[in-house]
Coordinates of C-alpha atoms and ligand atoms in Angstrom, one line a residue:
M1164 CA 8.2 0.9 18.7
K1165 CA 11.5 -0.6 18.1
T1166 CA 12.2 -4.1 16.5
R1167 CA 15.2 -5.4 14.5
L1168 CA 12.8 -4.4 11.3
T1169 CA 12.7 -0.8 12.3
K1170 CA 16.3 -0.8 13.0
L1171 CA 17.0 -2.2 9.7
L1172 CA 15.1 0.0 7.6
N1173 CA 15.3 3.1 9.8
I1174 CA 11.7 3.6 10.4
D1175 CA 9.5 4.0 13.5
L1176 CA 6.9 1.4 13.4
P1177 CA 7.3 -2.5 12.3
I1178 CA 4.7 -2.1 9.4
L1179 CA 5.2 -2.5 6.0
Q1180 CA 2.6 -1.6 3.3
G1181 CA 2.6 -4.8 1.2
A1182 CA 3.0 -3.9 -2.4
M1183 CA -0.1 -4.0 -4.5
A1184 CA 0.2 -4.1 -8.3
W1185 CA -1.5 -1.3 -10.1
I1186 CA -2.6 0.2 -6.8
S1187 CA 0.4 0.9 -4.5
E1188 CA 1.9 4.2 -6.1
S1189 CA 3.4 7.2 -5.0
Q1190 CA 0.4 8.5 -3.0
L1191 CA -0.2 5.4 -0.8
V1192 CA 3.5 4.7 -0.5
S1193 CA 4.5 8.1 0.7
A1194 CA 1.5 8.4 3.2
V1195 CA 2.3 4.9 4.9
S1196 CA 6.0 6.0 5.2
N1197 CA 5.0 9.4 6.4
A1198 CA 2.9 7.6 9.1
G1199 CA 5.9 5.9 10.3
G1200 CA 5.7 2.4 8.5
A1201 CA 7.2 1.9 5.2
G1202 CA 5.3 2.0 1.8
V1203 CA 6.4 -0.3 -1.1
I1204 CA 6.0 0.7 -4.7
A1205 CA 4.5 -2.3 -6.7
T1206 CA 6.3 -2.6 -10.1
G1207 CA 4.2 -6.0 -11.4
G1208 CA 3.1 -5.2 -15.0
R1209 CA 4.9 -1.7 -15.4
D1210 CA 8.3 -0.7 -17.1
A1211 CA 11.3 0.9 -15.8
S1212 CA 10.2 4.4 -17.1
W1213 CA 6.8 4.3 -15.0
L1214 CA 8.9 3.3 -12.0
D1215 CA 11.3 6.2 -12.4
D1216 CA 8.5 8.4 -12.5
E1217 CA 7.0 6.9 -9.5
I1218 CA 10.1 7.1 -7.3
R1219 CA 10.5 10.9 -8.2
K1220 CA 6.7 11.5 -7.2
T1221 CA 7.3 9.8 -4.2
R1222 CA 10.2 11.6 -3.2
E1223 CA 8.3 14.9 -3.6
L1224 CA 5.9 13.6 -1.1
T1225 CA 8.0 12.1 1.7
N1226 CA 11.7 12.1 2.9
K1227 CA 11.0 8.8 4.9
P1228 CA 12.3 5.6 3.7
F1229 CA 10.2 3.5 1.3
G1230 CA 10.6 0.4 -0.7
V1231 CA 10.2 -1.0 -4.2
N1232 CA 8.8 -4.6 -5.1
I1233 CA 10.3 -6.4 -8.0
V1234 CA 8.5 -9.1 -9.5
V1235 CA 11.4 -11.7 -10.4
L1236 CA 9.4 -13.6 -13.0
D1237 CA 8.7 -10.1 -14.9
S1238 CA 11.0 -9.7 -18.0
T1239 CA 11.8 -6.3 -16.7
N1240 CA 13.4 -7.3 -13.5
E1241 CA 17.1 -6.6 -14.6
E1242 CA 16.0 -3.0 -15.6
M1243 CA 13.9 -2.6 -12.3
V1244 CA 17.3 -3.7 -10.1
D1245 CA 19.4 -1.4 -12.0
L1246 CA 17.0 1.4 -11.6
V1247 CA 16.6 1.0 -7.8
C1248 CA 20.6 0.8 -7.6
R1249 CA 21.0 4.0 -9.5
E1250 CA 18.3 5.6 -7.1
K1251 CA 19.6 4.2 -4.0
I1252 CA 16.1 3.1 -2.8
S1253 CA 16.2 2.0 0.7
F1254 CA 15.0 -1.5 0.4
V1255 CA 13.4 -3.9 -2.1
T1256 CA 10.8 -6.7 -1.7
F1257 CA 10.9 -9.8 -4.1
G1258 CA 7.9 -11.6 -5.2
A1259 CA 7.1 -14.4 -7.6
G1260 CA 10.5 -16.1 -8.7
N1261 CA 13.9 -16.7 -7.3
P1262 CA 15.6 -13.6 -6.1
V1263 CA 19.0 -15.1 -5.3
P1264 CA 20.7 -13.9 -8.5
H1265 CA 20.0 -10.1 -7.5
I1266 CA 21.0 -10.0 -4.0
K1267 CA 24.8 -9.3 -4.4
K1268 CA 24.4 -6.5 -6.7
L1269 CA 21.7 -4.8 -4.5
K1270 CA 23.8 -5.2 -1.1
E1271 CA 26.6 -3.6 -2.9
Y1272 CA 24.5 -0.4 -3.5
G1273 CA 23.7 -0.6 0.2
I1274 CA 20.0 -1.5 -0.5
K1275 CA 18.3 -3.8 1.8
V1276 CA 16.9 -7.0 0.2
L1277 CA 13.6 -8.5 1.8
P1278 CA 12.4 -11.4 -0.4
V1279 CA 8.8 -12.8 -0.1
V1280 CA 9.2 -16.5 0.5
P1281 CA 6.8 -19.3 0.5
N1282 CA 8.4 -21.7 3.0
L1283 CA 11.2 -22.5 5.5
K1284 CA 13.6 -24.1 2.7
L1285 CA 13.6 -21.0 0.5
A1286 CA 13.6 -18.7 3.7
K1287 CA 16.9 -20.4 4.5
R1288 CA 18.2 -20.3 1.1
V1289 CA 17.7 -16.4 0.8
E1290 CA 19.2 -16.1 4.4
E1291 CA 22.4 -18.1 3.0
A1292 CA 22.5 -15.6 0.0
G1293 CA 22.7 -12.6 2.1
A1294 CA 19.1 -11.3 2.4
D1295 CA 18.4 -8.8 5.1
A1296 CA 15.1 -10.2 6.3
V1297 CA 12.4 -12.4 4.9
I1298 CA 8.8 -11.9 4.4
L1299 CA 6.5 -15.1 5.0
E1300 CA 3.1 -14.6 3.5
G1301 CA 0.3 -16.8 4.7
M1302 CA -2.5 -18.1 2.3
E1303 CA -5.0 -15.8 4.2
A1304 CA -3.5 -13.0 2.3
G1305 CA -5.1 -11.1 -0.8
G1306 CA -3.5 -11.7 -4.2
H1307 CA -1.4 -14.7 -5.5
I1308 CA -1.0 -17.1 -2.5
G1309 CA 0.7 -20.1 -1.4
H1310 CA -0.5 -23.3 0.4
I1311 CA 0.8 -22.5 4.0
A1312 CA -1.2 -20.2 6.5
T1313 CA 0.1 -17.5 8.7
M1314 CA 0.0 -19.2 12.0
A1315 CA 1.9 -22.2 10.4
H1316 CA 4.5 -20.0 9.0
M1317 CA 5.3 -18.3 12.2
T1318 CA 5.3 -21.6 14.1
N1319 CA 7.6 -23.3 11.2
V1320 CA 10.0 -20.3 10.1
I1321 CA 10.5 -17.9 13.0
P1322 CA 12.5 -20.2 15.3
N1323 CA 14.7 -21.5 12.2
I1324 CA 15.9 -18.1 10.8
S1325 CA 18.3 -15.8 12.4
I1326 CA 17.5 -12.6 10.2
P1327 CA 14.4 -10.7 10.8
V1328 CA 11.2 -12.4 9.8
I1329 CA 8.1 -10.2 8.7
I1330 CA 4.7 -11.9 8.8
A1331 CA 1.9 -11.2 6.2
G1332 CA -1.3 -12.5 5.4
G1333 CA -4.6 -11.9 7.4
I1334 CA -3.4 -9.3 9.6
A1335 CA -5.7 -6.2 9.6
D1336 CA -5.6 -5.2 13.2
G1337 CA -3.3 -4.5 16.2
R1338 CA -4.4 -7.8 17.8
G1339 CA -2.6 -9.6 14.7
I1340 CA 0.5 -7.5 14.8
A1341 CA 0.7 -8.3 18.7
A1342 CA 0.3 -11.9 17.9
A1343 CA 2.8 -11.7 15.1
L1344 CA 5.4 -9.8 17.5
L1345 CA 4.5 -12.4 20.5
M1346 CA 5.5 -15.2 18.0
G1347 CA 8.8 -13.6 17.5
A1348 CA 8.1 -11.7 14.2
E1349 CA 10.0 -8.4 13.9
G1350 CA 7.3 -6.8 11.8
V1351 CA 4.4 -7.2 9.7
Q1352 CA 3.3 -6.5 6.1
I1353 CA -0.1 -5.6 5.5
G1354 CA -2.1 -5.1 2.3
S1355 CA -5.7 -5.5 2.4
R1356 CA -6.2 -3.0 5.2
F1357 CA -4.4 -0.4 3.2
L1358 CA -7.0 -0.9 0.1
L1359 CA -9.5 1.2 2.3
A1360 CA -6.8 4.3 2.6
E1361 CA -7.9 7.6 1.4
E1362 CA -4.7 7.7 -0.3
C1363 CA -5.4 4.5 -2.1
Q1364 CA -6.2 5.3 -5.7
I1365 CA -8.7 2.5 -6.3
H1366 CA -12.3 2.7 -7.6
N1367 CA -14.7 3.4 -4.9
N1368 CA -17.0 0.4 -5.9
Y1369 CA -13.9 -1.7 -5.1
K1370 CA -13.6 0.2 -1.7
N1371 CA -17.4 -0.2 -1.1
R1372 CA -17.5 -4.0 -1.9
I1373 CA -14.6 -4.7 0.6
I1374 CA -16.5 -2.7 3.2
E1375 CA -19.7 -4.8 2.6
A1376 CA -17.7 -8.2 2.6
Q1377 CA -18.5 -11.0 5.0
D1378 CA -16.0 -13.7 6.0
T1379 CA -17.6 -16.3 3.9
D1380 CA -17.0 -14.1 0.8
S1381 CA -13.3 -15.1 0.4
V1382 CA -12.8 -17.5 -2.6
I1383 CA -9.6 -18.7 -4.3
T1384 CA -9.2 -18.8 -8.1
G1385 CA -6.6 -20.9 -9.7
Y1386 CA -5.7 -23.0 -6.7
S1387 CA -5.8 -26.4 -8.3
T1388 CA -3.5 -25.1 -10.9
G1389 CA -0.8 -24.0 -8.2
H1390 CA -1.5 -20.2 -9.2
G1391 CA -4.2 -19.6 -6.5
V1392 CA -5.4 -15.9 -6.3
R1393 CA -7.6 -14.8 -3.4
G1394 CA -10.4 -12.3 -3.8
L1395 CA -14.3 -12.0 -3.3
K1396 CA -16.8 -14.2 -4.7
N1397 CA -18.7 -12.7 -7.8
T1398 CA -19.9 -13.5 -11.3
F1399 CA -16.2 -13.7 -12.5
S1400 CA -15.0 -15.9 -9.7
D1401 CA -18.1 -18.3 -10.0
E1402 CA -17.4 -18.5 -13.8
Y1403 CA -13.8 -19.0 -13.4
I1404 CA -14.0 -21.9 -10.4
K1405 CA -16.9 -23.5 -12.5
N1406 CA -14.4 -23.9 -15.4
E1407 CA -11.7 -24.7 -13.3
F1408 CA -13.2 -27.8 -11.8
S1409 CA -14.9 -28.9 -15.1
G1410 CA -11.4 -29.5 -16.7
A1411 CA -10.6 -26.2 -18.6
S1412 CA -7.1 -26.0 -19.8
A1413 CA -4.7 -23.5 -18.3
D1414 CA -5.0 -21.1 -21.5
E1415 CA -8.7 -21.1 -21.2
L1416 CA -8.4 -20.2 -17.4
H1417 CA -5.9 -17.7 -18.4
K1418 CA -8.4 -16.2 -21.0
I1419 CA -11.1 -15.7 -18.3
A1420 CA -8.9 -14.2 -15.9
M1421 CA -7.3 -11.8 -18.3
G1422 CA -7.8 -8.2 -17.5
T1423 CA -10.2 -8.8 -14.5
Y1424 CA -8.2 -7.2 -11.9
K1425 CA -7.7 -4.0 -13.6
K1426 CA -11.5 -4.1 -14.6
A1427 CA -12.3 -4.0 -10.7
V1428 CA -9.5 -1.5 -9.7
V1429 CA -10.0 1.1 -12.5
E1430 CA -13.4 0.6 -14.0
G1431 CA -15.0 -0.6 -10.7
D1432 CA -16.8 -3.5 -12.2
I1433 CA -17.0 -5.4 -9.0
E1434 CA -19.1 -8.2 -10.8
N1435 CA -16.9 -9.1 -13.8
G1436 CA -13.8 -7.8 -12.6
F1437 CA -11.9 -9.5 -9.5
V1438 CA -11.9 -7.8 -6.3
I1439 CA -8.6 -8.9 -4.7
V1440 CA -8.5 -8.7 -0.9
G1441 CA -7.3 -10.9 1.9
Q1442 CA -9.5 -13.2 4.2
S1443 CA -9.7 -10.7 7.2
V1444 CA -12.2 -8.6 5.7
V1445 CA -14.6 -8.0 8.7
P1446 CA -12.5 -5.0 10.4
L1447 CA -12.3 -3.3 7.1
N1448 CA -15.3 -1.6 7.5
R1449 CA -14.5 2.3 6.9
I1450 CA -12.2 4.4 4.8
Q1451 CA -9.6 6.2 6.7
S1452 CA -6.3 8.2 6.0
S1453 CA -3.1 6.0 6.0
K1454 CA -2.2 7.8 9.5
D1455 CA -5.1 6.7 11.2
I1456 CA -5.2 3.1 10.0
V1457 CA -1.3 3.1 11.3
D1458 CA -2.0 5.1 14.6
E1459 CA -5.0 2.9 15.2
L1460 CA -3.0 -0.3 14.3
I1461 CA -0.3 0.6 16.9
Q1462 CA -2.6 1.7 19.7
E1463 CA -4.4 -1.5 19.3
T1464 CA -0.9 -3.3 19.4
K1465 CA 0.0 -1.8 22.4
D1466 CA -3.3 -2.4 24.2
T1467 CA -3.1 -5.9 23.2
L1468 CA 0.4 -6.5 24.5
K1469 CA -0.4 -4.6 27.9
N1470 CA -3.6 -6.8 28.2
A1471 CA -1.6 -9.9 27.6
V1472 CA 0.4 -9.7 30.9
K1473 CA -2.9 -10.5 33.0
F1474 CA -2.3 -13.9 31.9
L1475 CA 1.0 -14.4 33.5
Ligands
FMN148 C1 -4.8 -6.0 -4.1 C2 -3.6 -6.9 -4.0 C3 -2.6 -7.0 -4.7 C4 -1.3 -7.4 -4.4 N1 -0.1 -7.4 -5.4 C5 1.0 -7.8 -5.1 C6 2.1 -7.5 -5.7 O1 2.0 -6.8 -6.9 N2 3.4 -8.0 -5.4 C7 3.5 -8.7 -4.3 O2 4.8 -9.1 -3.9 N3 2.5 -8.8 -3.4 C8 1.2 -8.3 -3.6 N4 0.2 -8.4 -2.8 C9 0.5 -9.1 -1.6 C10 0.8 -7.9 -0.4 O3 1.8 -7.4 -0.5 C11 0.6 -8.5 1.1 O4 1.7 -9.2 1.3 C12 -0.7 -9.0 1.4 O5 -1.7 -8.3 1.0 C13 -0.6 -9.3 3.0 O6 -1.8 -10.1 3.2 P1 -3.2 -9.2 3.4 O7 -3.8 -8.8 2.3 O8 -4.0 -10.2 4.3 O9 -3.0 -7.8 4.4 C14 -1.0 -8.0 -3.3 C15 -2.2 -8.2 -2.4 C16 -3.2 -7.4 -2.8 C17 -4.4 -7.2 -1.7

């Protein structure tokens, strides 16, 4: 399936595995790349020597293109940029912060730059600064979220940007991919669905909690402070949201949330840790290999697109 994104990154299918801090590491990344999409190593909370190691491990597992996600607000961002340049990584996605100061250097090294941006104004700004594509993530997504939904992003941004637009947030099956392509997106970024990949190294309790989740279980912590994080309702989220709406300070809220993501991912404490996942949870009902996930997504996309012709 060819789009401007597949041509840009030299991949077979227009699917990026969204970076997931402490989760998207060599095994998942290489599995998605081997399946024809592109995996992305998440560097949030890590240092450059960890990334160096992870790039090496990923290259042992795949010879296909993969990317690295750099969190601009992390103090390590300069070192991470230097490292991906040295290693000639295929592409970089940027989250949290202004990526513009890094674009020129990455492009000099032939590295494709795909910033994650929260609105049309910033999409235009990174386009002017030389980004190769932009990723727009709707607030249906798991993890840190903005205020604009995926459909609104597609409606607002795609007709007004010349570089390829990749859409993320709430896409969990091929119908979602087909919808994004029909809206003019050149590809999608998916995080939550890959949490149930066999190659995804999270605690089994985390995976099982997602499998059991209902559409009404999704909550956002910290939305009122401008730092919304989407995950599943539990003892932690109840406590956080109770404090959030009874006037707790940013410091107090920070203390309540500290370490809760790792508690769920690594220790499997799905009550006191935060099970971060997007809003489209109903199709996330079984563990599959990354290859089966990607194959199924693409088959559904093709079936949906073929079926759409009947409306003409
Ligand atoms: C558990 C989890 C952790 C995430 N961590 C990051 C991250 O470190 N950096 C980033 O840019 N995006 C992060 N995201 C967002 C994903 O890269 C992706 O854009 C998002 O998951 C897409 O929406 P979906 O969850 O509905 O598939 C995270 C998402 C999840 C679910």
